Tab-separated table of C-alpha atoms in Angstrom:
chain	number	residue	atom	x	y	z
A	1	ASP	CA	13.857	-10.030	-22.033
A	2	LEU	CA	13.919	-11.251	-18.474
A	3	TRP	CA	17.475	-12.550	-18.646
A	4	GLY	CA	19.070	-9.365	-17.376
A	5	PRO	CA	16.614	-8.915	-14.502
A	6	LEU	CA	17.147	-12.524	-13.469
A	7	VAL	CA	20.933	-12.130	-13.349
A	8	LEU	CA	20.631	-8.887	-11.376
A	9	CYS	CA	18.086	-10.306	-8.964
A	10	VAL	CA	20.131	-13.441	-8.289
A	11	SER	CA	23.344	-11.502	-7.736
A	12	LEU	CA	21.614	-9.033	-5.405
A	13	ALA	CA	20.014	-11.867	-3.444
A	14	LEU	CA	23.351	-13.689	-3.198
A	15	MET	CA	25.106	-10.595	-1.930
A	16	LEU	CA	22.401	-9.995	0.673
A	17	GLN	CA	22.732	-13.594	1.751
A	18	GLY	CA	25.669	-13.505	4.069
A	19	GLY	CA	24.091	-11.202	6.607
A	20	SER	CA	22.399	-13.567	9.005
A	21	ALA	CA	22.626	-12.733	12.660
A	22	ASP	CA	22.849	-14.755	15.850
A	23	SER	CA	19.347	-16.099	16.115
A	24	LYS	CA	17.582	-17.450	13.098
A	25	ASP	CA	14.529	-15.300	13.628
A	26	ASP	CA	16.049	-11.872	13.632
A	27	GLY	CA	18.408	-11.906	10.741
A	28	GLY	CA	18.428	-10.199	7.450
A	29	PRO	CA	16.437	-11.396	4.490
A	30	GLN	CA	17.220	-14.820	3.159
A	31	PHE	CA	17.815	-15.556	-0.510
A	32	ALA	CA	14.237	-16.698	-1.112
A	33	GLU	CA	12.836	-13.614	0.597
A	34	VAL	CA	14.836	-11.216	-1.565
A	35	PHE	CA	13.960	-13.146	-4.689
A	36	VAL	CA	10.256	-13.202	-3.863
A	37	ILE	CA	10.179	-9.538	-2.892
A	38	ILE	CA	11.800	-8.434	-6.130
A	39	TRP	CA	9.731	-10.588	-8.461
A	40	PHE	CA	6.454	-10.397	-6.612
A	41	GLY	CA	6.919	-6.672	-6.125
A	42	ALA	CA	7.616	-6.150	-9.818
A	43	VAL	CA	4.556	-8.212	-10.797
A	44	VAL	CA	2.315	-6.278	-8.407
A	45	ILE	CA	3.564	-2.931	-9.691
A	46	THR	CA	3.019	-4.055	-13.280
A	47	LEU	CA	-0.508	-5.238	-12.499
A	48	ASN	CA	-1.190	-1.981	-10.705
A	49	SER	CA	0.015	0.008	-13.675
A	50	LYS	CA	-2.090	-2.003	-16.094
A	51	LEU	CA	-5.190	-1.854	-13.914
A	52	LEU	CA	-4.897	1.917	-13.750
A	53	GLY	CA	-5.085	1.988	-17.511
A	54	GLY	CA	-1.464	1.874	-18.608
A	55	THR	CA	-0.536	1.061	-22.184
A	56	ILE	CA	2.718	-0.730	-21.458
A	57	SER	CA	2.726	-4.483	-21.842
A	58	PHE	CA	3.166	-6.845	-18.899
A	59	PHE	CA	6.613	-8.162	-19.747
A	60	GLN	CA	7.922	-4.807	-20.901
A	61	SER	CA	7.146	-3.416	-17.481
A	62	LEU	CA	8.733	-6.387	-15.682
A	63	CYS	CA	11.804	-5.993	-17.865
A	64	VAL	CA	12.167	-2.285	-17.098
A	65	LEU	CA	11.691	-2.746	-13.367
A	66	GLY	CA	14.180	-5.597	-13.348
A	67	TYR	CA	16.885	-3.769	-15.232
A	68	CYS	CA	16.468	-0.699	-13.045
A	69	VAL	CA	17.606	-2.767	-10.074
A	70	LEU	CA	21.129	-2.438	-11.541
A	71	PRO	CA	22.074	0.766	-9.663
A	72	LEU	CA	21.022	-0.872	-6.394
A	73	THR	CA	23.056	-3.977	-7.188
A	74	VAL	CA	26.065	-1.715	-7.722
A	75	ALA	CA	25.263	-0.031	-4.400
A	76	MET	CA	25.197	-3.442	-2.699
A	77	LEU	CA	28.602	-4.258	-4.149
A	78	VAL	CA	30.018	-0.949	-2.942
A	79	CYS	CA	28.481	-1.496	0.504
A	80	ARG	CA	30.059	-4.899	0.849
A	81	LEU	CA	33.439	-3.503	-0.142
A	82	VAL	CA	33.099	-0.622	2.317
A	83	LEU	CA	32.072	-3.031	5.061
A	84	LEU	CA	35.242	-5.011	4.460
A	85	ALA	CA	37.176	-1.921	5.456
A	86	GLY	CA	35.210	-1.346	8.646
A	87	SER	CA	31.723	-0.857	10.038
A	88	GLY	CA	31.912	2.369	11.968
A	89	THR	CA	30.128	5.662	11.552
A	90	VAL	CA	32.190	6.796	8.565
A	91	SER	CA	31.469	3.599	6.701
A	92	PHE	CA	27.790	4.006	7.496
A	93	ILE	CA	27.714	7.532	6.127
A	94	ILE	CA	29.424	6.447	2.936
A	95	ARG	CA	26.986	3.565	2.533
A	96	LEU	CA	24.035	5.845	3.226
A	97	ILE	CA	25.083	8.335	0.574
A	98	VAL	CA	25.730	5.621	-2.006
A	99	VAL	CA	22.453	3.816	-1.341
A	100	VAL	CA	20.391	7.018	-1.404
A	101	ALA	CA	21.997	8.097	-4.682
A	102	MET	CA	21.425	4.716	-6.309
A	103	PHE	CA	17.851	4.578	-4.997
A	104	GLY	CA	17.160	7.938	-6.604
A	105	TRP	CA	18.733	6.772	-9.853
A	106	SER	CA	16.693	3.537	-9.954
A	107	THR	CA	13.435	5.297	-9.219
A	108	LEU	CA	14.022	8.054	-11.762
A	109	ALA	CA	15.113	5.595	-14.433
A	110	SER	CA	12.095	3.334	-14.102
A	111	THR	CA	9.723	6.263	-13.712
A	112	ALA	CA	10.991	7.681	-16.986
A	113	PHE	CA	9.843	4.514	-18.732
A	114	LEU	CA	6.690	3.707	-16.864
A	115	ALA	CA	5.086	7.023	-16.021
A	116	ASP	CA	4.696	8.120	-19.623
A	117	SER	CA	2.540	5.143	-20.453
A	118	GLN	CA	-0.096	6.383	-18.024
A	119	PRO	CA	-2.748	9.033	-18.452
A	120	PRO	CA	-1.460	12.257	-16.867
A	121	ASN	CA	-4.009	12.360	-14.057
A	122	ARG	CA	-2.791	9.011	-12.701
A	123	LYS	CA	0.949	9.367	-12.987
A	124	ALA	CA	1.482	9.803	-9.254
A	125	LEU	CA	-0.594	6.700	-8.548
A	126	VAL	CA	1.790	4.652	-10.687
A	127	VAL	CA	5.033	6.276	-9.520
A	128	TYR	CA	4.375	5.819	-5.802
A	129	PRO	CA	4.503	1.969	-5.774
A	130	ILE	CA	7.756	2.082	-7.766
A	131	PHE	CA	9.150	4.424	-5.134
A	132	LEU	CA	8.040	2.055	-2.364
A	133	PHE	CA	9.533	-0.967	-4.163
A	134	TYR	CA	12.987	0.541	-4.560
A	135	PHE	CA	12.796	1.989	-1.053
A	136	VAL	CA	12.310	-1.482	0.404
A	137	ILE	CA	15.226	-2.868	-1.621
A	138	SER	CA	17.397	0.073	-0.547
A	139	TRP	CA	16.449	-0.538	3.066
A	140	MET	CA	17.520	-4.176	2.780
A	141	ILE	CA	20.849	-3.063	1.307
A	142	LEU	CA	21.479	-0.347	3.877
A	143	THR	CA	20.695	-2.545	6.888
A	144	PHE	CA	22.903	-5.353	5.702
A	145	THR	CA	25.258	-6.326	8.501
A	146	PRO	CA	27.835	-9.010	7.938
A	147	GLN	CA	28.139	-11.744	10.508
B	1	PHE	CA	-23.454	14.440	-42.918
B	2	ALA	CA	-23.791	17.965	-41.586
B	3	GLU	CA	-24.623	16.690	-38.102
B	4	PHE	CA	-21.405	14.707	-37.929
B	5	ASP	CA	-19.392	17.788	-38.927
B	6	ASP	CA	-21.110	19.807	-36.216
B	7	ALA	CA	-20.435	17.155	-33.655
B	8	ALA	CA	-16.782	16.911	-34.634
B	9	ASN	CA	-16.382	20.686	-34.497
B	10	LEU	CA	-18.063	20.898	-31.134
B	11	LEU	CA	-15.838	18.178	-29.798
B	12	ALA	CA	-12.728	19.802	-31.186
B	13	ALA	CA	-13.697	23.088	-29.542
B	14	ASN	CA	-14.397	21.549	-26.195
B	15	PRO	CA	-12.613	18.243	-25.786
B	16	ASP	CA	-13.802	17.767	-22.219
B	17	ALA	CA	-17.469	17.813	-23.070
B	18	THR	CA	-19.580	14.893	-22.058
B	19	THR	CA	-20.224	12.815	-25.103
B	20	ILE	CA	-22.652	9.984	-25.303
B	21	SER	CA	-22.426	7.668	-28.258
B	22	ILE	CA	-24.783	4.841	-28.902
B	23	ASP	CA	-23.062	2.578	-31.435
B	24	GLU	CA	-19.323	2.367	-31.319
B	25	PRO	CA	-17.768	1.164	-28.057
B	26	ALA	CA	-14.465	2.649	-29.215
B	27	GLU	CA	-15.736	6.178	-28.726
B	28	ILE	CA	-16.595	5.719	-25.084
B	29	SER	CA	-14.087	7.651	-23.036
B	30	LYS	CA	-11.450	5.514	-21.456
B	31	ASN	CA	-12.370	6.618	-17.975
B	32	GLN	CA	-15.871	5.297	-18.163
B	33	HIS	CA	-16.818	2.336	-16.029
B	34	GLY	CA	-16.535	-1.093	-17.572
B	35	ARG	CA	-14.358	-0.646	-20.585
B	36	LEU	CA	-15.187	-2.999	-23.382
B	37	GLN	CA	-12.537	-2.288	-25.992
B	38	GLU	CA	-9.169	-3.940	-26.460
B	39	PRO	CA	-6.016	-2.254	-25.209
B	40	GLY	CA	-4.991	-1.313	-28.720
B	41	ARG	CA	-7.644	1.357	-28.973
B	42	GLU	CA	-6.491	3.286	-25.936
B	43	GLU	CA	-4.499	5.772	-27.986
B	44	ASP	CA	-7.714	6.885	-29.703
B	45	ASP	CA	-9.404	7.459	-26.392
B	46	GLU	CA	-6.808	9.954	-25.249
B	47	LEU	CA	-8.122	12.379	-27.856
B	48	LEU	CA	-11.436	12.524	-26.055
B	49	GLY	CA	-9.847	14.193	-23.065
B	50	THR	CA	-9.802	13.389	-19.409
B	51	ASP	CA	-12.761	12.629	-17.248
B	52	ASP	CA	-14.106	14.586	-14.322
B	53	SER	CA	-16.261	13.671	-11.404
B	54	ASP	CA	-19.476	14.973	-12.992
B	55	LYS	CA	-19.045	12.622	-15.877
B	56	THR	CA	-18.318	9.796	-13.513
B	57	GLU	CA	-21.524	10.446	-11.608
B	58	LEU	CA	-23.539	10.797	-14.796
B	59	LEU	CA	-22.318	7.503	-16.108
B	60	ALA	CA	-22.330	5.721	-12.752
B	61	GLY	CA	-25.707	4.311	-13.509
B	62	GLN	CA	-24.357	2.759	-16.689
B	63	LYS	CA	-21.713	0.672	-14.908
B	64	LYS	CA	-21.176	-2.363	-17.082
B	65	SER	CA	-20.261	-5.553	-15.321
B	66	ALA	CA	-17.725	-7.747	-16.992
B	67	PRO	CA	-17.391	-11.392	-15.949
B	68	PHE	CA	-15.040	-11.830	-13.034
B	69	TRP	CA	-12.446	-13.825	-14.931
B	70	THR	CA	-11.676	-10.980	-17.324
B	71	PHE	CA	-9.135	-8.251	-16.711
B	72	ASP	CA	-11.753	-5.552	-17.301
B	73	TYR	CA	-13.671	-6.615	-14.218
B	74	TYR	CA	-10.777	-5.727	-11.948
B	75	GLN	CA	-10.072	-2.559	-13.878
B	76	MET	CA	-13.384	-1.218	-12.585
B	77	PHE	CA	-11.885	-1.065	-9.116
B	78	PHE	CA	-8.918	1.042	-10.140
B	79	ASP	CA	-10.930	3.751	-11.797
B	80	VAL	CA	-9.569	6.601	-9.700
B	81	ASP	CA	-7.430	9.612	-10.389
B	82	THR	CA	-4.671	11.005	-8.227
B	83	TYR	CA	-6.781	13.813	-6.805
B	84	GLN	CA	-9.566	11.373	-5.883
B	85	VAL	CA	-7.171	9.192	-3.926
B	86	LEU	CA	-5.761	12.241	-2.163
B	87	ASP	CA	-9.270	13.479	-1.355
B	88	ARG	CA	-10.199	10.127	0.114
B	89	ILE	CA	-7.075	10.076	2.241
B	90	LYS	CA	-7.871	13.571	3.498
B	91	GLY	CA	-11.412	12.502	4.253
B	92	SER	CA	-10.193	9.599	6.327
B	93	VAL	CA	-7.928	11.779	8.433
B	94	PHE	CA	-10.189	14.793	9.004
B	95	PRO	CA	-13.661	13.554	9.894
B	96	VAL	CA	-16.384	15.972	8.885
B	97	PRO	CA	-19.087	15.877	11.542
B	98	GLY	CA	-22.323	14.601	10.151
B	99	LYS	CA	-20.887	13.580	6.814
B	100	ASN	CA	-20.477	9.998	5.829
B	101	PHE	CA	-17.135	8.980	4.299
B	102	VAL	CA	-18.754	6.535	1.930
B	103	ARG	CA	-21.405	8.908	0.664
B	104	LEU	CA	-19.120	11.899	0.493
B	105	TYR	CA	-15.988	10.476	-1.059
B	106	ILE	CA	-16.595	7.057	-2.451
B	107	ARG	CA	-19.938	7.708	-4.159
B	108	SER	CA	-20.432	4.310	-5.738
B	109	ASN	CA	-16.881	4.192	-7.006
B	110	PRO	CA	-14.993	2.089	-4.480
B	111	ASP	CA	-11.414	1.529	-5.409
B	112	LEU	CA	-8.927	-1.131	-4.414
B	113	TYR	CA	-5.877	1.025	-5.094
B	114	GLY	CA	-6.080	2.930	-1.808
B	115	PRO	CA	-6.641	-0.001	0.550
B	116	PHE	CA	-3.963	-2.163	-1.083
B	117	TRP	CA	-1.188	0.408	-1.215
B	118	ILE	CA	-1.976	1.992	2.129
B	119	CYS	CA	-1.715	-1.464	3.723
B	120	ALA	CA	1.559	-2.159	1.885
B	121	THR	CA	3.004	1.177	2.987
B	122	LEU	CA	1.854	0.591	6.542
B	123	VAL	CA	3.494	-2.841	6.655
B	124	PHE	CA	6.862	-1.502	5.599
B	125	THR	CA	6.563	1.657	7.669
B	126	ILE	CA	5.898	-0.321	10.834
B	127	ALA	CA	8.720	-2.769	10.128
B	128	VAL	CA	11.233	-0.046	9.273
B	129	SER	CA	10.204	2.292	12.109
B	130	GLY	CA	10.239	-0.539	14.615
B	131	ASN	CA	13.687	-1.540	13.511
B	132	LEU	CA	14.973	2.061	13.636
B	133	SER	CA	13.393	2.667	17.026
B	134	ASN	CA	14.965	-0.445	18.511
B	135	PHE	CA	18.284	0.551	17.020
B	136	PHE	CA	18.213	3.965	18.690
B	137	ILE	CA	17.043	2.573	22.008
B	138	HIS	CA	19.781	-0.025	22.219
B	139	LEU	CA	22.487	2.100	20.666
B	140	GLY	CA	25.588	2.340	22.755
B	141	LYS	CA	24.738	-0.599	24.963
B	142	PRO	CA	27.479	-3.181	25.167
B	143	MET	CA	26.827	-6.556	23.563
B	144	TYR	CA	24.119	-5.109	21.313
B	145	HIS	CA	24.378	-6.425	17.793
B	146	TYR	CA	22.106	-4.751	15.274
B	147	VAL	CA	19.787	-7.106	13.447
B	148	PRO	CA	17.481	-6.056	10.622
B	149	GLU	CA	14.628	-8.235	12.005
B	150	PHE	CA	13.347	-9.026	8.578
B	151	ARG	CA	11.004	-11.772	9.769
B	152	LYS	CA	8.802	-9.132	11.301
B	153	VAL	CA	7.879	-7.841	7.860
B	154	SER	CA	5.984	-11.055	7.082
B	155	ILE	CA	4.219	-10.926	10.423
B	156	ALA	CA	3.274	-7.290	9.924
B	157	ALA	CA	2.021	-8.040	6.422
B	158	THR	CA	-0.149	-10.942	7.558
B	159	THR	CA	-1.662	-8.981	10.427
B	160	ILE	CA	-2.430	-5.826	8.531
B	161	TYR	CA	-3.809	-7.454	5.417
B	162	ALA	CA	-5.890	-9.824	7.535
B	163	TYR	CA	-7.328	-6.857	9.428
B	164	ALA	CA	-8.012	-4.905	6.248
B	165	TRP	CA	-9.832	-7.776	4.538
B	166	LEU	CA	-11.272	-10.145	7.127
B	167	VAL	CA	-12.800	-7.541	9.426
B	168	PRO	CA	-14.685	-5.873	6.536
B	169	LEU	CA	-15.827	-9.325	5.430
B	170	ALA	CA	-17.165	-10.099	8.885
B	171	LEU	CA	-18.764	-6.673	9.184
B	172	TRP	CA	-20.363	-6.949	5.764
B	173	GLY	CA	-21.742	-10.388	6.586
B	174	PHE	CA	-23.090	-9.088	9.871
B	175	LEU	CA	-24.732	-6.071	8.230
B	176	MET	CA	-26.273	-8.279	5.545
B	177	TRP	CA	-27.680	-10.538	8.214
B	178	ARG	CA	-29.154	-7.622	10.162
B	179	ASN	CA	-30.467	-6.159	6.927
B	180	SER	CA	-32.487	-9.282	6.348
B	181	LYS	CA	-34.065	-8.911	9.774
B	182	VAL	CA	-34.573	-5.176	10.079
B	183	MET	CA	-35.769	-3.010	7.231
B	184	ASN	CA	-34.466	0.432	6.310
B	185	ILE	CA	-30.882	-0.227	7.170
B	186	VAL	CA	-28.353	1.553	5.014
B	187	SER	CA	-26.350	-1.222	3.420
B	188	TYR	CA	-22.873	-0.882	2.047
B	189	SER	CA	-21.341	-3.147	-0.520
B	190	PHE	CA	-18.369	-5.272	0.528
B	191	LEU	CA	-15.944	-3.173	-1.496
B	192	GLU	CA	-17.151	0.049	0.054
B	193	ILE	CA	-16.468	-1.362	3.514
B	194	VAL	CA	-13.008	-2.536	2.410
B	195	CYS	CA	-12.418	0.940	1.029
B	196	VAL	CA	-13.371	2.663	4.294
B	197	TYR	CA	-11.202	0.343	6.334
B	198	GLY	CA	-8.262	0.685	3.966
B	199	TYR	CA	-8.335	4.458	3.965
B	200	SER	CA	-8.889	4.576	7.735
B	201	LEU	CA	-5.520	2.841	8.189
B	202	PHE	CA	-3.737	5.776	6.595
B	203	ILE	CA	-3.431	7.712	9.862
B	204	TYR	CA	-1.254	4.930	11.273
B	205	ILE	CA	1.493	5.626	8.730
B	206	PRO	CA	2.633	8.977	10.173
B	207	THR	CA	1.864	7.578	13.634
B	208	ALA	CA	4.244	4.682	13.037
B	209	ILE	CA	6.960	7.061	11.892
B	210	LEU	CA	6.496	9.196	14.996
B	211	TRP	CA	6.638	6.095	17.183
B	212	ILE	CA	10.399	6.112	16.631
B	213	ILE	CA	10.520	8.691	19.429
B	214	PRO	CA	11.436	6.556	22.436
B	215	GLN	CA	9.080	8.097	24.972
B	216	LYS	CA	6.226	6.026	26.321
B	217	VAL	CA	3.979	9.055	26.914
B	218	VAL	CA	4.481	10.343	23.383
B	219	ARG	CA	3.670	6.943	21.901
B	220	TRP	CA	0.464	6.526	23.855
B	221	VAL	CA	-0.676	10.073	23.083
B	222	LEU	CA	-0.119	9.300	19.405
B	223	VAL	CA	-2.126	6.088	19.681
B	224	MET	CA	-5.037	7.894	21.304
B	225	PHE	CA	-4.949	10.738	18.802
B	226	SER	CA	-4.871	8.590	15.683
B	227	LEU	CA	-7.454	6.231	17.138
B	228	CYS	CA	-9.824	9.136	17.758
B	229	LEU	CA	-9.410	10.499	14.254
B	230	SER	CA	-9.795	7.341	12.223
B	231	GLY	CA	-12.113	5.720	14.726
B	232	SER	CA	-14.502	8.621	14.402
B	233	VAL	CA	-14.508	8.248	10.624
B	234	LEU	CA	-15.401	4.582	11.015
B	235	VAL	CA	-18.082	5.323	13.601
B	236	MET	CA	-19.674	8.038	11.489
B	237	THR	CA	-19.686	5.707	8.520
B	238	PHE	CA	-21.284	2.756	10.247
B	239	TRP	CA	-23.593	4.448	12.715
B	240	PRO	CA	-26.258	5.213	10.051
B	241	ALA	CA	-26.083	1.581	9.053
B	242	VAL	CA	-26.967	0.237	12.473
B	243	ARG	CA	-28.881	2.977	14.253
B	244	ASP	CA	-32.259	1.663	13.131
B	245	ASP	CA	-31.491	-1.645	14.717
B	246	ASN	CA	-31.874	-2.749	18.307
B	247	ARG	CA	-30.066	-0.211	20.503
B	248	ARG	CA	-27.797	-2.700	22.200
B	249	ILE	CA	-26.772	-4.426	18.980
B	250	ALA	CA	-26.025	-1.086	17.360
B	251	LEU	CA	-23.823	0.017	20.232
B	252	ALA	CA	-22.126	-3.370	20.388
B	253	THR	CA	-21.329	-3.256	16.674
B	254	VAL	CA	-19.866	0.213	16.769
B	255	GLY	CA	-17.983	-0.645	19.941
B	256	THR	CA	-16.467	-3.726	18.344
B	257	ILE	CA	-15.348	-1.721	15.320
B	258	VAL	CA	-13.523	0.783	17.508
B	259	LEU	CA	-12.114	-1.937	19.745
B	260	LEU	CA	-10.604	-3.885	16.850
B	261	HIS	CA	-9.129	-0.692	15.443
B	262	ALA	CA	-7.532	0.053	18.813
B	263	LEU	CA	-6.280	-3.507	19.195
B	264	LEU	CA	-4.464	-3.272	15.884
B	265	ALA	CA	-2.675	-0.092	16.901
B	266	VAL	CA	-1.759	-1.262	20.383
B	267	GLY	CA	-0.715	-4.674	19.129
B	268	CYS	CA	1.622	-3.188	16.545
B	269	LEU	CA	3.083	-0.829	19.100
B	270	ALA	CA	3.704	-3.615	21.579
B	271	TYR	CA	5.156	-6.124	19.137
B	272	PHE	CA	7.311	-4.048	16.846
B	273	PHE	CA	8.557	-1.363	19.201
B	274	ASP	CA	10.560	-2.251	22.297
B	275	ALA	CA	9.649	-0.404	25.449
B	276	PRO	CA	12.097	2.453	25.902
B	277	GLU	CA	12.502	2.585	29.668
B	278	LEU	CA	13.285	-1.046	30.338
B	279	ASP	CA	16.869	-2.021	30.068
B	280	PHE	CA	17.578	-4.756	27.546
B	281	PRO	CA	21.087	-5.983	28.105
B	282	ALA	CA	21.942	-9.096	26.193
B	283	PRO	CA	22.766	-11.647	28.889
B	284	ILE	CA	25.367	-14.269	28.300
B	285	ILE	CA	23.869	-17.571	29.295
B	286	PRO	CA	26.344	-20.363	29.748
B	287	VAL	CA	24.889	-23.453	28.106
B	288	HIS	CA	25.522	-26.871	29.556
B	289	ASN	CA	28.130	-27.849	26.961
B	290	GLY	CA	30.194	-24.846	27.814
B	291	THR	CA	29.519	-22.522	24.906
B	292	ALA	CA	28.107	-19.129	25.715
B	293	VAL	CA	24.948	-18.064	23.910
B	294	ILE	CA	24.119	-14.403	23.543
B	295	THR	CA	20.357	-13.964	23.467
B	296	LYS	CA	18.267	-10.884	22.904
B	297	SER	CA	15.683	-10.751	25.679
């Protein structure tokens, strides 16, 4: 199903929304940007996996990638709560640890599903884009600065 | 049926052996070019073992072309293994004098995996490194408010993908045109040129990460170094293609290739990374209606 991924994606995009800065050009990602990155990124990774000879179906892969955004959504929630308390060095270290841990969890979880559907000599070629995808989302979460 | 038993026994003893079957498309190994079977039969193919480069070369002449609206057509361009991608990346970073990147590494099997994902990585590396570098440069200055600068990702993506696809297109068109005028020119297919350009961008990924260091000298040394490495790979690839041509045109072509490569690097450095020595205070400009606007200069 794509219901769960949609809910997660929308909530993550909404939480990343409030971080615009002074000038319109230099702010954080807007809602549409987050939405597009998550869905377009998931589609590209799925296509990549299928083109390399994977046996997983298109929507199964989208579903897995979408659900594995859950740890990062939790990280975003934690970051927003921590930022309410303050935005100094301590808060940054806490946010860094949380985001890194959740990034590792997301990547490992989706890799567990998607890497096994590949022939063994191409596993790394499939895992790397997943790593990049969750890295970009983690970067957006970590650099979120409230107004 | 004795021959079939022998064949089955031989195959069971040595699963990696090259097998050639005439009738059933299902028995063709999954790593062969131009797969014709449906996805459901892929589990059977795993029993035939994994491919190796000898097999790929042997069967390269039998590349089947599927029509371009089918999925199988695009699957032909992702027919690479992990070690092949790593070899190609190594070949783009360490130029072997006298050896041609296309002949040595690509060998009639151009892939789109490398160019696409190297460009994607480069886009995000430049955006993230630029952002980090600016953060460290302006850290501690009063009035500095950190911004993630997310717009720059789209600009980086447009620039890098345009370079990686339009320049090969132009170069391919130019080489085709010269090929029609001058005989005996080595001609590369469009995908091989895209492949070379994509892999030649790899050196800029560690360069972009090292550009975080806020020293002008370090940054320019890095630009020169990476330009020399990947530029030499490009030159050694395209020099055999143009050397039989008019001397001036050949030199102009190779010069343009290197120049565009340098422009990309310098342009990215200038746009995404603030200069470290200049001071960038955020001035408060009183606007005519009395409100103060903080701008980032």
